[in-house]
Coordinates of C-alpha atoms in Angstrom, one line a residue:
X437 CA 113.3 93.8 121.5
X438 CA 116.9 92.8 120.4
X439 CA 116.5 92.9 117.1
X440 CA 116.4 96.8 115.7
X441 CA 116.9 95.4 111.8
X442 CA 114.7 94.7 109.3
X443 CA 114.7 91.3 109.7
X444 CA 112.2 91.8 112.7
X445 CA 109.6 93.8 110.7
X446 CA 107.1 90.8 109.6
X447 CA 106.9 89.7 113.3
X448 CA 106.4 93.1 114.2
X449 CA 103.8 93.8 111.2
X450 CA 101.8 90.5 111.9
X451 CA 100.3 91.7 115.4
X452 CA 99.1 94.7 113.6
X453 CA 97.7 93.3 109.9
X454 CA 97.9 89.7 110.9
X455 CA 94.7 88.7 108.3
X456 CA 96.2 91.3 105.6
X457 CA 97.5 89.7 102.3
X458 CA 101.8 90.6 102.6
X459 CA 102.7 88.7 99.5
X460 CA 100.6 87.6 96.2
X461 CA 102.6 85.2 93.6
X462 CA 101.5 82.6 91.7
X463 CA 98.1 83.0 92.8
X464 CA 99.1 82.1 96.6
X465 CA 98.2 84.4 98.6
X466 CA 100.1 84.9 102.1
X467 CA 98.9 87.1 105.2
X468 CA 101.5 88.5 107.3
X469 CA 100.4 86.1 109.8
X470 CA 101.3 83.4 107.5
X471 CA 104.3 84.8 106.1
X472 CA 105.6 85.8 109.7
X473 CA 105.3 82.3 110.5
X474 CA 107.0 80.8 107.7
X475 CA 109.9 83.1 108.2
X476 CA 110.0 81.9 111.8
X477 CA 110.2 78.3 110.9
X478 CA 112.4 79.0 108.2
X479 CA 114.8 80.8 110.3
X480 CA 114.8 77.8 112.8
X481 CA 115.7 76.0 109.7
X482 CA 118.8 77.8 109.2
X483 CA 120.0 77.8 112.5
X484 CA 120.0 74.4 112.8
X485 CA 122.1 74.5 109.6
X486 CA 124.7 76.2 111.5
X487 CA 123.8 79.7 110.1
X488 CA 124.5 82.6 112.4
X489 CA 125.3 86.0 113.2
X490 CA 127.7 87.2 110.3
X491 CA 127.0 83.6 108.1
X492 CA 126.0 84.9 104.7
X493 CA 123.1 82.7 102.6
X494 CA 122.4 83.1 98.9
X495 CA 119.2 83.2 96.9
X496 CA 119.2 82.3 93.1
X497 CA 115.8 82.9 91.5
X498 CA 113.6 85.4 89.6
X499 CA 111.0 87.5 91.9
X500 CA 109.2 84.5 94.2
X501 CA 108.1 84.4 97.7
X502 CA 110.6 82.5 98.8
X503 CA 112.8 85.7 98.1
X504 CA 111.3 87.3 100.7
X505 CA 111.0 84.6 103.1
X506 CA 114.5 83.7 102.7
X507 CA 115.9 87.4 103.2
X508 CA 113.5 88.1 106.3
X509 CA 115.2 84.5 107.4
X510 CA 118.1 85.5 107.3
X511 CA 118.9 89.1 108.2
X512 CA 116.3 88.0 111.2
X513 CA 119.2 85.9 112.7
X514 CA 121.9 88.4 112.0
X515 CA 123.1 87.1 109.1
X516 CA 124.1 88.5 106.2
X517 CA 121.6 87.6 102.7
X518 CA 123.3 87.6 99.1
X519 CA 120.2 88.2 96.3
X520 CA 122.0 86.5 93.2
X521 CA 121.3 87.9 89.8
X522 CA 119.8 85.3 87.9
X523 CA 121.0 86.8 84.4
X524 CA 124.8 85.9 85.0
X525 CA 126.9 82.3 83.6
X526 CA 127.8 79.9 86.8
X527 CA 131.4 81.5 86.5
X528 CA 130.1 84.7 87.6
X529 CA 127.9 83.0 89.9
X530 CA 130.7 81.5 91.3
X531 CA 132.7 84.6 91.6
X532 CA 129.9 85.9 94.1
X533 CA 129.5 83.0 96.3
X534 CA 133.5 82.9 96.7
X535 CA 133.7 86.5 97.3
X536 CA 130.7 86.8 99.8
X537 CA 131.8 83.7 101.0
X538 CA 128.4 81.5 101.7
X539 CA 127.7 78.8 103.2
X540 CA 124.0 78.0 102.0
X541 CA 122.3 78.5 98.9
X542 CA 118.9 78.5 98.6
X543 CA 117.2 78.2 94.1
X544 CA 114.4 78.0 92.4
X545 CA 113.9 74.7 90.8
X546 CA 114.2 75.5 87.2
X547 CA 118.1 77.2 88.2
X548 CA 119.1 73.9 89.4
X549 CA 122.0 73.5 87.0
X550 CA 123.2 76.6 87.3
X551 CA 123.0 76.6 90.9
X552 CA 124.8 73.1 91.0
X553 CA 127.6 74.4 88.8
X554 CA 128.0 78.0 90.5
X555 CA 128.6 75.7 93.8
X556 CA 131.0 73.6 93.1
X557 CA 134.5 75.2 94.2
X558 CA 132.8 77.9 96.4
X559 CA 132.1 77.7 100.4
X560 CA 128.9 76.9 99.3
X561 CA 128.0 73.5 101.5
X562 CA 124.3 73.0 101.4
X563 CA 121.8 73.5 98.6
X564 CA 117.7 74.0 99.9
X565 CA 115.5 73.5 95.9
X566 CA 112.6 75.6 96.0
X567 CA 109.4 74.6 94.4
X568 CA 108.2 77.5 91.5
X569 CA 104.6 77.1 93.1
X570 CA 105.0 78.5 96.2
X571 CA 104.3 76.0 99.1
X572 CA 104.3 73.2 97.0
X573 CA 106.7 69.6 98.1
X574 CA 110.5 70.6 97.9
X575 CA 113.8 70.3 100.2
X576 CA 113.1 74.2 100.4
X577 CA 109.8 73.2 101.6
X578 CA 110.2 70.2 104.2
X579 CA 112.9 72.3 105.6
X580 CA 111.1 75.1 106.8
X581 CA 108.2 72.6 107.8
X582 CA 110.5 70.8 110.2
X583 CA 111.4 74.5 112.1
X584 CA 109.8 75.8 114.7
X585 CA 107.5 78.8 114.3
X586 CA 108.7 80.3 117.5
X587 CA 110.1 83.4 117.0
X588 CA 113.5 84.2 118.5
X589 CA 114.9 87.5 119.4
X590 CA 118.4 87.9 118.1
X591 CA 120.3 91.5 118.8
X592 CA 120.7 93.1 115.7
X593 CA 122.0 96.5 115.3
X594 CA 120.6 99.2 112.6
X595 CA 125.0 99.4 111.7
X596 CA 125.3 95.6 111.3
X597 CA 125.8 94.3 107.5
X598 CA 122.0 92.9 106.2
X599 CA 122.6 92.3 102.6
X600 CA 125.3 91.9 99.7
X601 CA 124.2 93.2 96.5
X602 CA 126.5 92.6 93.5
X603 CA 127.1 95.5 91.4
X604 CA 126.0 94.7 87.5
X605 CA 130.2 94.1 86.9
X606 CA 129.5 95.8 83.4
X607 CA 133.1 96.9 83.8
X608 CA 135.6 95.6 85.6
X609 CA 135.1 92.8 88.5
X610 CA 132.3 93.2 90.4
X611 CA 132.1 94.6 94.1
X612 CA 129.9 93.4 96.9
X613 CA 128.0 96.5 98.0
X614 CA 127.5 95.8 102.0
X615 CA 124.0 97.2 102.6
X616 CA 123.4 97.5 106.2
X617 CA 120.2 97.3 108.3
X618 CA 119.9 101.0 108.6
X619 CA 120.8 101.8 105.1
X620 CA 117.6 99.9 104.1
X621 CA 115.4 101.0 107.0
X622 CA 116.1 105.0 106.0
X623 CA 115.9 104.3 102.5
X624 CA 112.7 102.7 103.0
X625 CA 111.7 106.0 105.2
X626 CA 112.7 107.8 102.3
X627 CA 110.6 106.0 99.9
X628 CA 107.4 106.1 102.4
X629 CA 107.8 109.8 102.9
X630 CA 108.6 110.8 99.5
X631 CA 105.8 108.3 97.6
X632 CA 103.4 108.4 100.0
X633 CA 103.0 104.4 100.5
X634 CA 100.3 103.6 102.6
X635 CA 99.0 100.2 103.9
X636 CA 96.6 100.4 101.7
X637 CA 99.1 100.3 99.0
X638 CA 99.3 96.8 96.0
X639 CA 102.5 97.2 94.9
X640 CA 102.8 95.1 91.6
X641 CA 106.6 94.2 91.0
X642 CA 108.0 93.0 87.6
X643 CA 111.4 94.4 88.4
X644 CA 113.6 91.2 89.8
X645 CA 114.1 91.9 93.3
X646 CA 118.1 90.4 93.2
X647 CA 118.1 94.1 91.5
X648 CA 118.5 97.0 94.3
X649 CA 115.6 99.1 92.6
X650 CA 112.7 96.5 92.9
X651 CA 114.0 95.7 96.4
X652 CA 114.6 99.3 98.7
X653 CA 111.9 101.1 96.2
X654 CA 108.8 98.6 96.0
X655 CA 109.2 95.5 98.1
X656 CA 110.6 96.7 101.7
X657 CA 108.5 100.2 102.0
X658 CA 105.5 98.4 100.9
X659 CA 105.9 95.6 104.0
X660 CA 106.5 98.3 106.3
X661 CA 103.7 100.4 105.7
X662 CA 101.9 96.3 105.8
X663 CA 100.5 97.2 102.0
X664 CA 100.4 94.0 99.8
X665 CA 103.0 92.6 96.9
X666 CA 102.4 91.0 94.1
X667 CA 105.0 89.3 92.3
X668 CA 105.5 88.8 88.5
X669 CA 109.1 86.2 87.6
X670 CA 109.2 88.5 84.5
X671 CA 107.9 91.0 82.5
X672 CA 104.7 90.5 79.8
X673 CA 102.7 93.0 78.8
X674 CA 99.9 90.9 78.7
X675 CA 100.1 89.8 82.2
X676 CA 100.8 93.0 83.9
X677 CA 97.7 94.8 82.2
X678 CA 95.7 91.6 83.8
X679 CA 97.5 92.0 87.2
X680 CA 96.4 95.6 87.3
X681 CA 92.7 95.3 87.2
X682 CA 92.5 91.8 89.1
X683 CA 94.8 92.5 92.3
X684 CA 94.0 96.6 91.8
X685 CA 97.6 97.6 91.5
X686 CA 98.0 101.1 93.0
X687 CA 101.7 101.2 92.3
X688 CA 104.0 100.4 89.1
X689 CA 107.8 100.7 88.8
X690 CA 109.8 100.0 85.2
X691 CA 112.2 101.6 83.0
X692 CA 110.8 103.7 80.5
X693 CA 110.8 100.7 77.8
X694 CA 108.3 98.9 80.1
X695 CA 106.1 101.9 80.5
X696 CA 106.7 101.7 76.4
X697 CA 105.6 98.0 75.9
X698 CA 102.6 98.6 77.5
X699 CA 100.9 101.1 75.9
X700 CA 102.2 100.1 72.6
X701 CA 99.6 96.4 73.9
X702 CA 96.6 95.4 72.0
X703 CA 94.8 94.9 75.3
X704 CA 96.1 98.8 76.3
X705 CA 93.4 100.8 75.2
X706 CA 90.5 98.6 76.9
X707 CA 92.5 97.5 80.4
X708 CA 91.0 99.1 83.6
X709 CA 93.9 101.0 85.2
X710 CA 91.7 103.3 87.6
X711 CA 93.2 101.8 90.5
X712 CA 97.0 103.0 89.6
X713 CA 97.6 106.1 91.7
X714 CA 101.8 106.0 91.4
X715 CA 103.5 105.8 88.3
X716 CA 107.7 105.4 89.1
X717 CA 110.1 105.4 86.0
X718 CA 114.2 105.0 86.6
X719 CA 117.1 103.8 84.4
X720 CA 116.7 107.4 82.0
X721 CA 113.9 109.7 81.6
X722 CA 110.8 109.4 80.2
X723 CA 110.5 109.7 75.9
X724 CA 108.1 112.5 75.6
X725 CA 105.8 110.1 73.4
X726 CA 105.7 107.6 76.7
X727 CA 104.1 110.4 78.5
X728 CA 101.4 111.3 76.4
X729 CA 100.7 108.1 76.3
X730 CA 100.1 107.7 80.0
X731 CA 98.8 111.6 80.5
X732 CA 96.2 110.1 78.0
X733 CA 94.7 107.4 80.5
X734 CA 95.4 110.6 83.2
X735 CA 98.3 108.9 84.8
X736 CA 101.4 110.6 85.2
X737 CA 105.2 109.4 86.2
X738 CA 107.6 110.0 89.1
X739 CA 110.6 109.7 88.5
X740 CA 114.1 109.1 90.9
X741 CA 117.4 108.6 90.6
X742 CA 119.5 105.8 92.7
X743 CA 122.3 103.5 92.5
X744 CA 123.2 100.3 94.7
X745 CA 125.3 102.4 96.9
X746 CA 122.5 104.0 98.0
X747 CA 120.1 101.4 98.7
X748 CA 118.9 102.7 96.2
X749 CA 116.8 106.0 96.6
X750 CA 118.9 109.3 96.0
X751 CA 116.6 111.6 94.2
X752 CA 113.0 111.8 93.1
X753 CA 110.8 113.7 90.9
X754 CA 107.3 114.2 91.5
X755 CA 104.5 113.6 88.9
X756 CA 103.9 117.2 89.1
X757 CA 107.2 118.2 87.7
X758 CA 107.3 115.5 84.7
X759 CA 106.6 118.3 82.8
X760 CA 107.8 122.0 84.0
X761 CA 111.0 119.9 85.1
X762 CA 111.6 117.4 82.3
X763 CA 114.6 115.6 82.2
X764 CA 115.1 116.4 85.4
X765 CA 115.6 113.1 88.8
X766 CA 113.9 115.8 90.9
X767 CA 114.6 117.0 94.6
X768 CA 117.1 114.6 97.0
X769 CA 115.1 112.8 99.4
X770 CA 114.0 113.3 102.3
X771 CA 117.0 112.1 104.6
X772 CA 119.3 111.7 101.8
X773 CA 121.8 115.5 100.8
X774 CA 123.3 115.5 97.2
X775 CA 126.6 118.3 96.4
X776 CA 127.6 118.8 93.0
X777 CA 131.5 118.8 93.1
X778 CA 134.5 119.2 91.1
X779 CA 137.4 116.7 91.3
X780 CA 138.6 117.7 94.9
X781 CA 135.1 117.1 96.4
X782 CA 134.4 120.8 96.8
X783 CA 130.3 122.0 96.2
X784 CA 129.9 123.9 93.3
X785 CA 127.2 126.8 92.2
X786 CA 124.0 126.0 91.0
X787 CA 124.1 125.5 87.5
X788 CA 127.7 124.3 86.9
X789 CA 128.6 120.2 86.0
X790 CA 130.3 118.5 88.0
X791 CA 130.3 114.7 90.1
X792 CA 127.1 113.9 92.0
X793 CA 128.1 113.0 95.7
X794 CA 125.7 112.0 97.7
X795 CA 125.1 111.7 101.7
X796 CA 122.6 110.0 104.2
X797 CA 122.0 107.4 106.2
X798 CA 121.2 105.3 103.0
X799 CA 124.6 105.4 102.1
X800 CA 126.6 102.2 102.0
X801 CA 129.9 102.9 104.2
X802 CA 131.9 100.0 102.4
X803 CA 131.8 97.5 99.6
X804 CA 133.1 93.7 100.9
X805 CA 136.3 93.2 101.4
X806 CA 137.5 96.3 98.9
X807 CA 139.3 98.8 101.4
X808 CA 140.6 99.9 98.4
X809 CA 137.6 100.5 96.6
X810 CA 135.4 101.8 99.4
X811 CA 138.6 104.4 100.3
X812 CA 138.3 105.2 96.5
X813 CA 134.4 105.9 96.8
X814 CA 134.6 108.7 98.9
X815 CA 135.4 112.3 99.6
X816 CA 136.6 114.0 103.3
X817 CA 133.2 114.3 105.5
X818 CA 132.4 110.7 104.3
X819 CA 130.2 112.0 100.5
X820 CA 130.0 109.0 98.3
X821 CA 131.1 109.4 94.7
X822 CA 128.5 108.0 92.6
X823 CA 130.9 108.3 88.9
X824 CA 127.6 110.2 87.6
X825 CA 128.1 113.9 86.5
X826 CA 125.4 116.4 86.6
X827 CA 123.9 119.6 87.7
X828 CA 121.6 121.6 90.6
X829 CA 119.2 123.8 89.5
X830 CA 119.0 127.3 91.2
X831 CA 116.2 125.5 92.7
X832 CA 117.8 122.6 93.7
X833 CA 116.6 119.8 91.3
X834 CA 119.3 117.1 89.7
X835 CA 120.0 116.9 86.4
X836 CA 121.8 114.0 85.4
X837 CA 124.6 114.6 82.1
X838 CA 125.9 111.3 82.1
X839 CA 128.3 109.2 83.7
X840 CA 131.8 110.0 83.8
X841 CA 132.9 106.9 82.2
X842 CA 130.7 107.4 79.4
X843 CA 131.8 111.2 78.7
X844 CA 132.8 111.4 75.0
X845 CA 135.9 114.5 74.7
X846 CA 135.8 115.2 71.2
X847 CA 138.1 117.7 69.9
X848 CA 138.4 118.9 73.5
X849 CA 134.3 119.8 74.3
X850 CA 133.0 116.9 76.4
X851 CA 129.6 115.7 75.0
X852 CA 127.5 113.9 77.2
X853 CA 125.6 110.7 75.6
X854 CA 122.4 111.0 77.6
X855 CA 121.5 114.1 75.7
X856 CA 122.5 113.1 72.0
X857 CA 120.1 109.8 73.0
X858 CA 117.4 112.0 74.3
X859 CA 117.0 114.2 70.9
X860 CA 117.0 111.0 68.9
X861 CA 114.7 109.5 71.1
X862 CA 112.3 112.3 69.8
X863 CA 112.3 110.3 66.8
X864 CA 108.7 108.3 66.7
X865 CA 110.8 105.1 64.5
X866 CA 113.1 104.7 67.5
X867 CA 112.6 102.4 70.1
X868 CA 115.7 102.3 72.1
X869 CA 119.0 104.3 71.4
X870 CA 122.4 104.1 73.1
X871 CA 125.5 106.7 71.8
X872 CA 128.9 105.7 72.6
X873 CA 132.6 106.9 71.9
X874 CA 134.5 105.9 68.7
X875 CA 138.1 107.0 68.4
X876 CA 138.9 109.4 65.6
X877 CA 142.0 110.2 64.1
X878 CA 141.3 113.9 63.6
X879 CA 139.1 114.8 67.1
X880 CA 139.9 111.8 69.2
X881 CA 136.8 110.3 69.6
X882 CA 133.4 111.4 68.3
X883 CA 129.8 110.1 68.6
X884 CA 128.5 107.0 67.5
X885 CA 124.7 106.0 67.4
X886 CA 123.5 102.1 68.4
X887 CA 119.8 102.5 67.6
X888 CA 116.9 100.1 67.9
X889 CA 113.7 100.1 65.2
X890 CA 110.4 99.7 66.4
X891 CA 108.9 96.6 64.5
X892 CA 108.0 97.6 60.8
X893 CA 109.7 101.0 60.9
X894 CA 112.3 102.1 58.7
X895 CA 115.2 105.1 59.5
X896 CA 118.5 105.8 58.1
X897 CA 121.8 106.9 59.2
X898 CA 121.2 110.0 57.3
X899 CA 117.4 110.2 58.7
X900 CA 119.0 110.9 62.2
X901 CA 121.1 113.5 61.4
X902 CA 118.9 115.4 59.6
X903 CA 116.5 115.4 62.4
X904 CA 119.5 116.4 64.8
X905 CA 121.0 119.3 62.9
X906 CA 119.8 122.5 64.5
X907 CA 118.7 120.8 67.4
X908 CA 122.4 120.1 68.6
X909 CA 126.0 121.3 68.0
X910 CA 127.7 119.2 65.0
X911 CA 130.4 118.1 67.4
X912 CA 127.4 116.0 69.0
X913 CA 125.9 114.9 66.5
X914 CA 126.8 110.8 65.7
X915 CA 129.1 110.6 62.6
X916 CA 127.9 106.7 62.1
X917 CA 124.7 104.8 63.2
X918 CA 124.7 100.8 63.9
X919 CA 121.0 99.3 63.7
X920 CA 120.4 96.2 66.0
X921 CA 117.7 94.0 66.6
X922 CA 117.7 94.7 70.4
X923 CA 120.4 95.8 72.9
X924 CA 122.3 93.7 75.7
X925 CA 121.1 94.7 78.7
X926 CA 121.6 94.6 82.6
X927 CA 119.1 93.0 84.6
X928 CA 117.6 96.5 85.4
X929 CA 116.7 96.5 82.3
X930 CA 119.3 99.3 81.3
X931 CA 121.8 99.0 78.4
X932 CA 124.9 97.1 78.6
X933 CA 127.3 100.2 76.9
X934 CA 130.1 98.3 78.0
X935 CA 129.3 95.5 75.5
X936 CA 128.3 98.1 72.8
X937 CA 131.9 99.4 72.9
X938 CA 133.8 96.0 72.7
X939 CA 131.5 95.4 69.8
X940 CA 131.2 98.8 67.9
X941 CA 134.3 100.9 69.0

């Protein structure tokens, strides 16, 4: 065959699961024989629509199959696919399709405004309405009916551009992270060695899949390996609990405030989870109370560490090591090398902090149409600066401290947010907590507290530092605490500090 990307792998999978369920949403079911063909005829769809070999097509809408069907589509004729996060104002949709510079955009039908407004002014010349039952009467729909299911054999390279992913632009414009075909082929090797997926695998996924995690970690392993998906649009409790025992979900990905919700449930303590057999928990490590929780029902977590840039899968921890190695994103991956370095790129000792840099054929090699940025991103021998700072183990596990932009220097000792949040976290009032810089006359900046209440609990400014005083040096420990209702967040689910600092600095 031509095609080496992953654009190819449904027709590939169908000859050897052809009857297997692919793709569960809505309560449609697809096999990969039926999903193969719908990517065929909705490929032929596109082509007649001009797109090509380097075109680039959008998708606006929360996790659906059409997601899937568009993405396969697309990266199957060589073209390039931009996932759109559903989350952002049509000016910052717009800013997306300008800067990728699409020609198509393919919505859900409830994001038809947006997706009206976020086209006007762009390169954007044709607009495909999908319906939110999958299948069901649409332009989306009648398109891909009218395209052949014939499947056509376009050469595709492992180094040619697949997919765009906008970073979250919580500071500064965003960049277009070019994601190639064989950054998400050996980051999907990664995952399949590392987590063990098997075709056997039901991969429930709640995260939205215009989000790097949900994609590289749960949806493109799981169609390799021809396991099954089911899709969620969003996150409820309720539902996922359901989803578990009626589809026997053997996989679960979240931040640690989903893993939170869920337990905390009224249907927790009676829902069936014996089928869940992987546990995986990014964004921050684990609250201590979260994992009793779990270790209660005899479930444990995994935990990873990843960025965009990587696509996404850098580091991950093994349910094994929750414990003896807590706080800890575990071991790199399998094809993936990690260096701790100081600010000339050169590896330092085991133990000492410094800026993780990270290497591997998951490794984007440029963002789109940012030389500047992309020569910015990198260190001689072509290790990516991920703007995180943290440490190796003598036994070579990560250990994140915080990212660099988020360092407080107070007084001259640098104090690194991520563990002032983690002791407060130890507080059973606390739902979420986020600790930012404020500047100070006397030390320059010190510590600042943004804390969110579990419903009917009550805490004080003074209640935190009590509980922090022994348990950290009083240069970390927040002067002030700020109590919100809930935080802004990124549609990974992780806070928007950025907008805490504009608001509480």
């Amino acid at each position: 065959m031509l095609n080496k990307g992953f654009g190819n792998w449904i027709h590939r999978r169908r000859v050897k699961s052809a009857d297997h369920p692919a793709v569960i949403h809505a309560g449609v079911s697809l096999s990969y024989a039926e999903l193969a063909e719908r990517i065929n005829k909705l490929s032929d769809a596109l082509r007649e629509r001009g797109i090509g070999a380097g075109s680039r097509v959008a998708f606006l809408g929360a996790n659906h199959a059409a997601f899937l069907e568009t993405m396969f589509a697309t990266t199957q004729l060589g073209a390039i696919f931009v996932p759109l996060n559903i989350r952002l104002a049509p000016r910052e949709l717009n800013f997306a399709l300008r800067d990728s510079g699409s020609e198509l955009l393919i919505h859900v039908a409830d994001l038809a405004a947006d997706a009206q407004a976020a086209s006007a002014d762009s390169p954007v010349s044709q607009l495909l309405e999908v319906a939110m039952i999958p299948g069901q009467d649409s332009s989306y729909e009648r398109a891909l009916q009218a395209g052949s299911s014939e499947h056509k054999d376009v050469n595709v390279q492992l180094e040619d551009p697949a997919i765009i992913l906008y970073t979250s632009g919580t500071t500064g414009t965003p960049k277009g992270a070019v994601l190639t075909h064989g950054n998400m082929t050996w980051n999907s090797y990664n995952v399949i060695v590392d987590y063990d997926i098997t075709s056997k695998s039901v991969g429930l996924l709640i995260a939205p899949m215009f989000h790097v995690a949900a994609l590289g970690m749960g949806a493109l392993p799981v169609l390799l390996k021809g396991g099954t998906l089911v899709l969620q649009e969003r996150f409820e409790p309720a539902a996922v609990l359901d989803a578990i025992q009626r589809y026997k979900i053997t996989q679960l990905s979240g931040v640690p405030t989903t893993f939170q919700l869920l337990a905390e449930h009224e249907n927790w303590a009676a829902a069936d989870l014996s089928s869940l057999q992987m546990l995986t928990c990014g964004g921050s490590a684990v609250p201590l109370r979260v994992l009793e929780a779990y270790e209660e029902r005899g479930l444990g977590f995994s935990g990873g560490y990843g960025m965009t840039e990587t696509a996404p899968g850098t580091s991950m921890l093994q349910a094994a090591y929750s414990r003896p190695k807590m706080g800890s994103a575990g071991l790199p991956h399998f094809f993936t090398d990690i260096r701790i370095a100081d600010g000339q790129g050169q590896a330092l000792p085991a133990g000492e902090v410094g800026e993780i840099l990270i290497s591997g054929p998951n490794v984007i090699e440029e963002y789109w149409q940012r030389p500047e940025a992309t020569e910015a991103s990198f260190h001689e021998g072509g290790w990516f600066r991920s703007g995180d700072i943290g440490y190796l183990d003598s036994e070579g596990f990560l250990f994140i401290s915080d990212r660099l932009k988020d360092m407080i220097i107070s007084g001259g000792e640098n104090i690194y947010p991520a563990e002032v949040e983690q002791a407060i976290m130890e507080l059973p009032e606390i739902e979420s907590v986020a600790v930012i810089g404020v500047p100070d006359d006397k030390w320059g900046e010190v510590p600042r507290a943004i804390v969110v209440l579990k419903p009917g609990s009550t805490l004080d400014e003074s209640d935190i530092e009590g509980h922090l005083n022994g348990r950290l040096a009083r240069y970390k420990i927040p002067r002030t605490s700020v109590f919100l209702n809930e935080f802004p967040r990124t549609a990974s689910g992780k806070i928007r500090k950025s907008d805490l600092r504009k608001q509480f600095s």
